[in-house]
PDB file of C-alpha atoms and ligand atoms in Angstrom:
ATOM      1  CA  MET A 923     -72.140  27.100  67.540  1.00 76.00           C
ATOM      2  CA  ALA A 924     -73.377  24.791  64.928  1.00 88.00           C
ATOM      3  CA  LEU A 925     -73.508  26.355  61.538  1.00 95.00           C
ATOM      4  CA  SER A 926     -73.345  25.152  58.067  1.00 96.00           C
ATOM      5  CA  THR A 927     -70.456  26.107  55.963  1.00 97.00           C
ATOM      6  CA  ASP A 928     -72.922  28.739  53.861  1.00 97.00           C
ATOM      7  CA  GLU A 929     -74.046  30.012  57.490  1.00 98.00           C
ATOM      8  CA  ILE A 930     -70.777  30.719  58.413  1.00 98.00           C
ATOM      9  CA  ARG A 931     -69.644  32.472  55.216  1.00 98.00           C
ATOM     10  CA  THR A 932     -72.712  34.694  55.332  1.00 98.00           C
ATOM     11  CA  GLN A 933     -71.846  35.720  58.640  1.00 98.00           C
ATOM     12  CA  VAL A 934     -68.128  36.243  57.984  1.00 98.00           C
ATOM     13  CA  THR A 935     -69.245  38.668  54.946  1.00 98.00           C
ATOM     14  CA  ALA A 936     -71.949  40.497  57.146  1.00 98.00           C
ATOM     15  CA  LEU A 937     -69.276  41.003  59.973  1.00 98.00           C
ATOM     16  CA  GLY A 938     -66.532  42.264  57.381  1.00 98.00           C
ATOM     17  CA  PRO A 939     -64.115  43.563  56.614  1.00 97.00           C
ATOM     18  CA  TRP A 940     -61.699  41.496  58.488  1.00 98.00           C
ATOM     19  CA  PHE A 941     -58.197  42.159  59.225  1.00 98.00           C
ATOM     20  CA  HIS A 942     -57.595  38.722  60.777  1.00 98.00           C
ATOM     21  CA  ASN A 943     -57.576  35.900  58.541  1.00 98.00           C
ATOM     22  CA  LEU A 944     -59.489  33.095  60.633  1.00 98.00           C
ATOM     23  CA  ASP A 945     -60.058  29.665  59.580  1.00 98.00           C
ATOM     24  CA  LEU A 946     -63.677  29.237  60.655  1.00 98.00           C
ATOM     25  CA  ASN A 947     -64.564  25.502  59.848  1.00 97.00           C
ATOM     26  CA  GLY A 948     -63.030  25.929  56.225  1.00 97.00           C
ATOM     27  CA  VAL A 949     -64.223  29.543  55.729  1.00 98.00           C
ATOM     28  CA  MET A 950     -61.239  31.934  55.814  1.00 98.00           C
ATOM     29  CA  THR A 951     -62.128  35.495  56.669  1.00 98.00           C
ATOM     30  CA  ALA A 952     -59.571  37.612  54.880  1.00 98.00           C
ATOM     31  CA  PRO A 953     -58.158  35.443  52.387  1.00 97.00           C
ATOM     32  CA  ASP A 954     -56.698  38.555  50.314  1.00 96.00           C
ATOM     33  CA  HIS A 955     -55.052  39.964  53.216  1.00 96.00           C
ATOM     34  CA  PHE A 956     -52.249  42.243  52.005  1.00 95.00           C
ATOM     35  CA  LEU A 957     -49.711  40.485  54.320  1.00 96.00           C
ATOM     36  CA  GLY A 958     -50.628  37.190  53.020  1.00 96.00           C
ATOM     37  CA  ASP A 959     -51.976  34.623  55.345  1.00 97.00           C
ATOM     38  CA  TYR A 960     -52.167  37.017  58.393  1.00 97.00           C
ATOM     39  CA  PRO A 961     -51.245  36.800  61.120  1.00 98.00           C
ATOM     40  CA  ARG A 962     -50.997  32.864  60.995  1.00 98.00           C
ATOM     41  CA  ALA A 963     -47.632  33.066  58.877  1.00 98.00           C
ATOM     42  CA  LYS A 964     -46.152  35.632  61.199  1.00 98.00           C
ATOM     43  CA  TRP A 965     -47.141  33.945  64.360  1.00 98.00           C
ATOM     44  CA  ASN A 966     -45.602  30.528  62.809  1.00 98.00           C
ATOM     45  CA  ARG A 967     -42.274  32.692  62.908  1.00 98.00           C
ATOM     46  CA  PHE A 968     -42.129  33.490  66.721  1.00 98.00           C
ATOM     47  CA  CYS A 969     -44.991  31.022  68.353  1.00 98.00           C
ATOM     48  CA  HIS A 970     -41.976  29.215  70.013  1.00 98.00           C
ATOM     49  CA  ALA A 971     -41.348  32.082  72.184  1.00 98.00           C
ATOM     50  CA  LEU A 972     -44.521  31.409  74.400  1.00 98.00           C
ATOM     51  CA  PRO A 973     -44.990  28.340  76.556  1.00 98.00           C
ATOM     52  CA  GLN A 974     -46.535  25.459  74.334  1.00 98.00           C
ATOM     53  CA  ASP A 975     -48.681  24.512  77.619  1.00 98.00           C
ATOM     54  CA  LEU A 976     -50.538  27.515  79.098  1.00 98.00           C
ATOM     55  CA  CYS A 977     -52.453  25.361  81.510  1.00 98.00           C
ATOM     56  CA  GLY A 978     -53.337  27.436  84.711  1.00 98.00           C
ATOM     57  CA  ARG A 979     -52.093  30.639  83.026  1.00 98.00           C
ATOM     58  CA  SER A 980     -54.137  33.741  82.414  1.00 98.00           C
ATOM     59  CA  VAL A 981     -53.549  35.948  79.452  1.00 98.00           C
ATOM     60  CA  LEU A 982     -54.589  39.626  78.480  1.00 98.00           C
ATOM     61  CA  ASP A 983     -54.512  40.325  74.789  1.00 98.00           C
ATOM     62  CA  ILE A 984     -54.748  44.128  74.351  1.00 98.00           C
ATOM     63  CA  GLY A 985     -56.039  45.094  71.038  1.00 98.00           C
ATOM     64  CA  CYS A 986     -57.117  41.835  69.920  1.00 98.00           C
ATOM     65  CA  ASN A 987     -58.850  42.556  66.859  1.00 98.00           C
ATOM     66  CA  ALA A 988     -60.773  39.103  65.790  1.00 98.00           C
ATOM     67  CA  GLY A 989     -59.039  37.326  68.223  1.00 98.00           C
ATOM     68  CA  PHE A 990     -56.420  35.377  66.304  1.00 98.00           C
ATOM     69  CA  TYR A 991     -53.833  35.469  69.101  1.00 98.00           C
ATOM     70  CA  SER A 992     -56.671  35.123  71.896  1.00 98.00           C
ATOM     71  CA  LEU A 993     -57.809  31.969  70.138  1.00 98.00           C
ATOM     72  CA  GLU A 994     -54.232  30.331  69.951  1.00 98.00           C
ATOM     73  CA  MET A 995     -53.612  31.155  73.690  1.00 98.00           C
ATOM     74  CA  LYS A 996     -56.842  29.313  74.473  1.00 98.00           C
ATOM     75  CA  ARG A 997     -55.552  26.519  72.317  1.00 98.00           C
ATOM     76  CA  ARG A 998     -52.611  26.071  74.384  1.00 98.00           C
ATOM     77  CA  GLY A 999     -54.730  25.706  77.196  1.00 98.00           C
ATOM     78  CA  ALA A1000     -54.864  29.142  78.985  1.00 98.00           C
ATOM     79  CA  ALA A1001     -57.304  29.022  81.983  1.00 98.00           C
ATOM     80  CA  ARG A1002     -58.232  32.601  81.425  1.00 98.00           C
ATOM     81  CA  VAL A1003     -58.139  34.633  78.286  1.00 98.00           C
ATOM     82  CA  VAL A1004     -59.265  38.117  78.109  1.00 98.00           C
ATOM     83  CA  GLY A1005     -59.123  40.114  74.773  1.00 98.00           C
ATOM     84  CA  ILE A1006     -59.750  44.035  74.702  1.00 98.00           C
ATOM     85  CA  ASP A1007     -60.141  46.295  71.912  1.00 98.00           C
ATOM     86  CA  PHE A1008     -61.737  49.439  71.586  1.00 97.00           C
ATOM     87  CA  ASP A1009     -63.345  48.603  68.196  1.00 98.00           C
ATOM     88  CA  LYS A1010     -66.751  46.985  68.567  1.00 98.00           C
ATOM     89  CA  ALA A1011     -66.850  45.788  65.022  1.00 98.00           C
ATOM     90  CA  TYR A1012     -63.763  43.788  65.730  1.00 98.00           C
ATOM     91  CA  LEU A1013     -65.243  42.376  68.741  1.00 98.00           C
ATOM     92  CA  ARG A1014     -68.125  41.061  67.257  1.00 98.00           C
ATOM     93  CA  GLN A1015     -65.848  39.401  64.594  1.00 98.00           C
ATOM     94  CA  ALA A1016     -63.901  37.757  67.762  1.00 98.00           C
ATOM     95  CA  ARG A1017     -66.820  36.692  69.542  1.00 98.00           C
ATOM     96  CA  PHE A1018     -68.135  34.879  66.499  1.00 98.00           C
ATOM     97  CA  ALA A1019     -65.054  33.169  65.750  1.00 98.00           C
ATOM     98  CA  ALA A1020     -64.371  32.077  69.416  1.00 98.00           C
ATOM     99  CA  ALA A1021     -68.278  30.635  69.176  1.00 98.00           C
ATOM    100  CA  ILE A1022     -67.455  28.837  66.003  1.00 98.00           C
ATOM    101  CA  CYS A1023     -64.354  27.422  67.353  1.00 97.00           C
ATOM    102  CA  GLY A1024     -65.977  26.293  70.676  1.00 97.00           C
ATOM    103  CA  LEU A1025     -63.321  28.192  72.847  1.00 98.00           C
ATOM    104  CA  ASP A1026     -64.059  30.266  76.003  1.00 98.00           C
ATOM    105  CA  VAL A1027     -62.695  33.723  75.484  1.00 98.00           C
ATOM    106  CA  GLU A1028     -63.882  36.727  77.156  1.00 98.00           C
ATOM    107  CA  PHE A1029     -63.726  39.794  75.192  1.00 98.00           C
ATOM    108  CA  ARG A1030     -64.295  43.465  76.384  1.00 98.00           C
ATOM    109  CA  ASN A1031     -64.701  46.792  74.335  1.00 98.00           C
ATOM    110  CA  MET A1032     -62.008  48.453  76.376  1.00 98.00           C
ATOM    111  CA  SER A1033     -59.159  51.001  75.683  1.00 98.00           C
ATOM    112  CA  VAL A1034     -55.566  50.119  76.293  1.00 98.00           C
ATOM    113  CA  TYR A1035     -55.741  53.316  78.379  1.00 98.00           C
ATOM    114  CA  ASP A1036     -58.222  52.125  80.704  1.00 98.00           C
ATOM    115  CA  VAL A1037     -56.429  48.498  81.832  1.00 98.00           C
ATOM    116  CA  ALA A1038     -56.393  49.749  85.294  1.00 97.00           C
ATOM    117  CA  SER A1039     -60.031  49.205  85.534  1.00 98.00           C
ATOM    118  CA  LEU A1040     -59.465  45.411  85.036  1.00 98.00           C
ATOM    119  CA  GLY A1041     -58.035  45.369  88.677  1.00 98.00           C
ATOM    120  CA  GLU A1042     -55.964  42.218  87.539  1.00 97.00           C
ATOM    121  CA  ARG A1043     -52.552  41.046  86.716  1.00 98.00           C
ATOM    122  CA  PHE A1044     -52.094  38.402  83.852  1.00 98.00           C
ATOM    123  CA  ASP A1045     -49.381  35.798  83.665  1.00 98.00           C
ATOM    124  CA  ILE A1046     -48.944  36.731  80.007  1.00 98.00           C
ATOM    125  CA  VAL A1047     -49.783  40.230  78.195  1.00 98.00           C
ATOM    126  CA  LEU A1048     -49.950  40.392  74.501  1.00 98.00           C
ATOM    127  CA  PHE A1049     -49.425  43.743  73.161  1.00 98.00           C
ATOM    128  CA  MET A1050     -49.197  43.191  69.364  1.00 98.00           C
ATOM    129  CA  GLY A1051     -49.486  45.700  66.522  1.00 98.00           C
ATOM    130  CA  VAL A1052     -51.060  48.496  68.692  1.00 98.00           C
ATOM    131  CA  LEU A1053     -48.371  50.837  69.874  1.00 98.00           C
ATOM    132  CA  TYR A1054     -48.180  52.705  66.533  1.00 98.00           C
ATOM    133  CA  HIS A1055     -51.895  53.203  66.415  1.00 98.00           C
ATOM    134  CA  LEU A1056     -51.689  55.074  69.719  1.00 98.00           C
ATOM    135  CA  ARG A1057     -51.393  58.949  70.064  1.00 97.00           C
ATOM    136  CA  HIS A1058     -49.899  58.471  73.452  1.00 97.00           C
ATOM    137  CA  PRO A1059     -47.755  55.555  73.171  1.00 98.00           C
ATOM    138  CA  LEU A1060     -45.427  55.834  76.118  1.00 96.00           C
ATOM    139  CA  LEU A1061     -48.539  56.333  78.667  1.00 96.00           C
ATOM    140  CA  ALA A1062     -49.900  52.971  77.201  1.00 97.00           C
ATOM    141  CA  LEU A1063     -46.666  51.035  78.085  1.00 97.00           C
ATOM    142  CA  ASP A1064     -46.593  52.488  81.442  1.00 95.00           C
ATOM    143  CA  LEU A1065     -50.044  51.938  82.324  1.00 96.00           C
ATOM    144  CA  ILE A1066     -49.567  48.311  80.980  1.00 97.00           C
ATOM    145  CA  ARG A1067     -46.575  48.008  83.193  1.00 96.00           C
ATOM    146  CA  GLU A1068     -48.022  49.416  86.252  1.00 95.00           C
ATOM    147  CA  HIS A1069     -51.521  47.715  86.206  1.00 97.00           C
ATOM    148  CA  VAL A1070     -51.585  44.359  84.143  1.00 98.00           C
ATOM    149  CA  VAL A1071     -48.160  42.788  83.403  1.00 98.00           C
ATOM    150  CA  GLY A1072     -47.807  39.834  85.968  1.00 97.00           C
ATOM    151  CA  GLY A1073     -45.398  37.880  84.312  1.00 97.00           C
ATOM    152  CA  SER A1074     -44.321  38.535  80.579  1.00 98.00           C
ATOM    153  CA  MET A1075     -45.241  40.722  77.931  1.00 98.00           C
ATOM    154  CA  LEU A1076     -45.056  39.576  74.179  1.00 98.00           C
ATOM    155  CA  PHE A1077     -45.003  42.866  72.234  1.00 98.00           C
ATOM    156  CA  GLN A1078     -44.917  43.748  68.638  1.00 98.00           C
ATOM    157  CA  CYS A1079     -44.635  46.967  66.754  1.00 98.00           C
ATOM    158  CA  MET A1080     -44.335  48.173  63.079  1.00 98.00           C
ATOM    159  CA  LEU A1081     -40.722  49.319  62.708  1.00 98.00           C
ATOM    160  CA  ARG A1082     -39.482  51.886  60.188  1.00 98.00           C
ATOM    161  CA  GLY A1083     -36.065  53.555  59.585  1.00 97.00           C
ATOM    162  CA  SER A1084     -32.796  52.123  60.755  1.00 97.00           C
ATOM    163  CA  MET A1085     -32.780  48.494  62.294  1.00 97.00           C
ATOM    164  CA  GLN A1086     -29.083  48.983  63.819  1.00 97.00           C
ATOM    165  CA  VAL A1087     -29.003  49.307  67.373  1.00 96.00           C
ATOM    166  CA  GLU A1088     -25.429  50.945  68.618  1.00 94.00           C
ATOM    167  CA  PRO A1089     -24.394  52.301  71.947  1.00 90.00           C
ATOM    168  CA  ILE A1090     -25.864  55.754  72.287  1.00 86.00           C
ATOM    169  CA  PRO A1091     -24.017  58.390  74.678  1.00 85.00           C
ATOM    170  CA  ALA A1092     -26.402  58.761  77.787  1.00 88.00           C
ATOM    171  CA  ASP A1093     -25.947  62.748  77.629  1.00 92.00           C
ATOM    172  CA  ALA A1094     -24.496  65.299  75.127  1.00 93.00           C
ATOM    173  CA  ASP A1095     -23.856  68.928  75.203  1.00 95.00           C
ATOM    174  CA  PHE A1096     -26.532  71.357  74.595  1.00 96.00           C
ATOM    175  CA  PHE A1097     -24.621  72.608  71.469  1.00 97.00           C
ATOM    176  CA  ASP A1098     -23.729  69.027  70.200  1.00 95.00           C
ATOM    177  CA  ARG A1099     -26.501  68.310  67.762  1.00 93.00           C
ATOM    178  CA  ARG A1100     -24.542  65.307  66.178  1.00 92.00           C
ATOM    179  CA  PRO A1101     -26.122  62.369  68.071  1.00 91.00           C
ATOM    180  CA  PHE A1102     -29.321  63.194  66.454  1.00 93.00           C
ATOM    181  CA  ASP A1103     -28.118  63.105  62.916  1.00 93.00           C
ATOM    182  CA  ARG A1104     -27.301  59.463  63.514  1.00 94.00           C
ATOM    183  CA  ALA A1105     -29.668  57.070  61.683  1.00 94.00           C
ATOM    184  CA  ASP A1106     -29.473  54.606  64.736  1.00 95.00           C
ATOM    185  CA  TYR A1107     -30.393  57.192  67.034  1.00 96.00           C
ATOM    186  CA  PRO A1108     -33.870  56.348  68.885  1.00 97.00           C
ATOM    187  CA  LYS A1109     -36.276  57.815  66.609  1.00 97.00           C
ATOM    188  CA  LEU A1110     -40.053  57.751  66.479  1.00 98.00           C
ATOM    189  CA  HIS A1111     -41.568  59.122  63.265  1.00 97.00           C
ATOM    190  CA  PHE A1112     -44.619  60.833  63.705  1.00 98.00           C
ATOM    191  CA  ILE A1113     -47.275  60.228  60.809  1.00 98.00           C
ATOM    192  CA  GLU A1114     -49.604  63.329  60.732  1.00 97.00           C
ATOM    193  CA  HIS A1115     -52.032  61.975  58.002  1.00 97.00           C
ATOM    194  CA  ARG A1116     -51.627  58.387  57.217  1.00 97.00           C
ATOM    195  CA  TYR A1117     -49.237  55.532  56.397  1.00 97.00           C
ATOM    196  CA  ALA A1118     -50.029  52.525  54.439  1.00 96.00           C
ATOM    197  CA  HIS A1119     -53.407  54.205  53.626  1.00 96.00           C
ATOM    198  CA  ASP A1120     -54.189  53.899  57.203  1.00 96.00           C
ATOM    199  CA  PRO A1121     -55.211  57.134  58.974  1.00 96.00           C
ATOM    200  CA  THR A1122     -55.043  55.263  62.296  1.00 96.00           C
ATOM    201  CA  ASN A1123     -50.957  55.181  62.227  1.00 97.00           C
ATOM    202  CA  TRP A1124     -49.553  57.795  64.455  1.00 98.00           C
ATOM    203  CA  TRP A1125     -46.002  56.798  65.315  1.00 98.00           C
ATOM    204  CA  THR A1126     -43.503  54.399  63.897  1.00 98.00           C
ATOM    205  CA  PRO A1127     -40.313  53.872  65.608  1.00 98.00           C
ATOM    206  CA  ASN A1128     -36.838  52.410  64.478  1.00 98.00           C
ATOM    207  CA  ARG A1129     -35.519  49.785  66.357  1.00 98.00           C
ATOM    208  CA  ALA A1130     -33.449  51.545  68.771  1.00 98.00           C
ATOM    209  CA  CYS A1131     -36.250  53.665  69.512  1.00 98.00           C
ATOM    210  CA  VAL A1132     -38.793  50.589  70.292  1.00 98.00           C
ATOM    211  CA  GLU A1133     -36.035  49.131  72.431  1.00 97.00           C
ATOM    212  CA  ALA A1134     -35.344  52.264  74.322  1.00 96.00           C
ATOM    213  CA  MET A1135     -39.010  52.768  75.102  1.00 97.00           C
ATOM    214  CA  LEU A1136     -39.689  49.259  76.382  1.00 97.00           C
ATOM    215  CA  ARG A1137     -36.585  49.908  78.696  1.00 95.00           C
ATOM    216  CA  SER A1138     -37.607  53.309  79.754  1.00 93.00           C
ATOM    217  CA  SER A1139     -41.323  52.042  80.530  1.00 95.00           C
ATOM    218  CA  GLY A1140     -39.511  49.337  82.997  1.00 95.00           C
ATOM    219  CA  PHE A1141     -39.472  46.201  80.892  1.00 97.00           C
ATOM    220  CA  GLU A1142     -36.495  44.071  80.106  1.00 97.00           C
ATOM    221  CA  ILE A1143     -36.259  42.309  76.816  1.00 97.00           C
ATOM    222  CA  THR A1144     -35.632  38.653  77.339  1.00 97.00           C
ATOM    223  CA  SER A1145     -35.838  37.579  73.968  1.00 97.00           C
ATOM    224  CA  HIS A1146     -36.203  38.719  70.417  1.00 97.00           C
ATOM    225  CA  PRO A1147     -37.735  36.134  68.609  1.00 97.00           C
ATOM    226  CA  GLU A1148     -38.637  38.007  65.336  1.00 96.00           C
ATOM    227  CA  ASP A1149     -37.474  41.302  63.761  1.00 95.00           C
ATOM    228  CA  ASP A1150     -40.356  43.326  65.356  1.00 98.00           C
ATOM    229  CA  VAL A1151     -41.502  40.775  68.389  1.00 98.00           C
ATOM    230  CA  TYR A1152     -40.161  41.213  71.710  1.00 98.00           C
ATOM    231  CA  LEU A1153     -40.903  39.112  74.915  1.00 98.00           C
ATOM    232  CA  CYS A1154     -40.539  41.151  78.141  1.00 98.00           C
ATOM    233  CA  ARG A1155     -40.730  41.094  81.817  1.00 97.00           C
ATOM    234  CA  CYS A1156     -40.860  43.982  84.323  1.00 95.00           C
ATOM    235  CA  ALA A1157     -37.579  45.322  85.447  1.00 92.00           C
ATOM    236  CA  GLY A1158     -38.077  47.710  88.415  1.00 77.00           C
ATOM    237  CA  ALA A1159     -39.617  50.971  88.107  1.00 76.00           C
ATOM    238  CA  PRO A1160     -39.484  52.866  85.043  1.00 74.00           C
ATOM    239  CA  ALA A1161     -36.510  55.047  84.417  1.00 73.00           C
ATOM    240  CA  GLY A1162     -36.308  58.723  83.828  1.00 75.00           C
ATOM    241  CA  GLU A1163     -37.455  61.799  85.732  1.00 73.00           C
ATOM    242  CA  GLY A1164     -39.883  64.703  85.270  1.00 73.00           C
ATOM    243  CA  ALA A1165     -43.457  64.084  84.682  1.00 71.00           C
ATOM    244  CA  VAL A1166     -43.584  60.435  84.476  1.00 79.00           C
ATOM    245  CA  TYR A1167     -46.199  57.959  85.378  1.00 80.00           C
ATOM    246  CA  PRO A1168     -47.170  57.242  88.123  1.00 82.00           C
ATOM    247  CA  ALA A1169     -46.059  60.472  89.233  1.00 79.00           C
ATOM    248  CA  ARG A1170     -43.208  60.570  91.872  1.00 75.00           C
ATOM    249  CA  GLY A1171     -41.547  63.566  93.435  1.00 68.00           C
ATOM    250  CA  ARG A1172     -37.924  64.245  93.526  1.00 65.00           C
TER     251      ARG A1172
HETATM  252  C1  SAM B 150     -53.074  46.353  63.683  1.00 57.13           C
HETATM  253  S1  SAM B 150     -54.341  45.645  65.012  1.00 57.13           S
HETATM  254  C2  SAM B 150     -53.358  44.270  65.767  1.00 57.13           C
HETATM  255  C3  SAM B 150     -54.350  43.404  65.874  1.00 57.13           C
HETATM  256  C4  SAM B 150     -53.421  42.123  66.780  1.00 57.13           C
HETATM  257  N1  SAM B 150     -53.061  42.600  68.039  1.00 57.13           N
HETATM  258  C5  SAM B 150     -52.380  41.789  65.991  1.00 57.13           C
HETATM  259  O1  SAM B 150     -51.289  41.594  66.342  1.00 57.13           O
HETATM  260  O2  SAM B 150     -52.685  41.140  64.888  1.00 57.13           O
HETATM  261  C6  SAM B 150     -54.512  46.808  65.897  1.00 57.13           C
HETATM  262  C7  SAM B 150     -55.850  46.719  66.838  1.00 57.13           C
HETATM  263  O3  SAM B 150     -55.514  47.643  68.194  1.00 57.13           O
HETATM  264  C8  SAM B 150     -56.931  48.062  67.992  1.00 57.13           C
HETATM  265  N2  SAM B 150     -56.586  49.343  68.855  1.00 57.13           N
HETATM  266  C9  SAM B 150     -56.258  50.511  68.640  1.00 57.13           C
HETATM  267  N3  SAM B 150     -56.130  51.388  69.439  1.00 57.13           N
HETATM  268  C10 SAM B 150     -56.572  50.742  70.473  1.00 57.13           C
HETATM  269  C11 SAM B 150     -56.543  51.293  71.962  1.00 57.13           C
HETATM  270  N4  SAM B 150     -56.387  52.452  72.313  1.00 57.13           N
HETATM  271  N5  SAM B 150     -57.154  50.495  72.799  1.00 57.13           N
HETATM  272  C12 SAM B 150     -57.589  49.083  72.355  1.00 57.13           C
HETATM  273  N6  SAM B 150     -57.154  48.470  71.228  1.00 57.13           N
HETATM  274  C13 SAM B 150     -56.852  49.412  70.383  1.00 57.13           C
HETATM  275  C14 SAM B 150     -57.521  48.257  66.931  1.00 57.13           C
HETATM  276  O4  SAM B 150     -58.964  48.137  66.965  1.00 57.13           O
HETATM  277  C15 SAM B 150     -57.117  46.947  66.221  1.00 57.13           C
HETATM  278  O5  SAM B 150     -58.005  46.024  66.422  1.00 57.13           O
END
């Protein structure tokens, strides 16, 4: 799409506000982001975790927002990149950004809870910055593992509370309440109203919790390139019993 700088700026303003600070031919979409040059500055800290050459690979970007990571995957030569988000305003930004950059990404209006309807597994699934926005985070992880991860999953989550990870007893007596008082016990903090002025935040785990949630959903953590970023692959069926997804009898 050949637009002048002024035309791009006008469109960027009309499509705003932006969460991703993208460089669209010199026009920055969110230059005053509270996290700085986001997510470029963050990506620079863990971009080595994925292959530089993604030729022939397929990528699914869940909660793609304005498409920063989708565009980066395409720049690395991925054969097929699908970005999904349940927010149509963000998808309009993503489609505009891809057009300006001349990159072919398929953006679809879809919730993470509907990934089964894609009917396809992807070599790389990006699930970045979404888990804490979900009312049903474990269901989302279970669905992603069951239906769309064909290789690895790059995962990121806002973490709060203890960053310590120590061995936790696999079981305790009913009358023993002490494990729960440990700061490093896996804890998922529920946000009833808002956090960081954002009413779309529902849960924020501590580090032990996010790692346990990934394992419990059947993921093996293969690397941990940044504090809150994990590279995972599928490792057998999800652990645990009871009313798990997919349902299985005793
Ligand atoms: C904090 S942003 C993260 C964007 C991007 N993945 C990143 O890491 O920079 C969260 C994104 O998840 C999207 N989102 C929230 N709930 C979703 C859901 N149920 N299904 C799909 N996307 C969702 C939001 O619309 C938003 O674009």
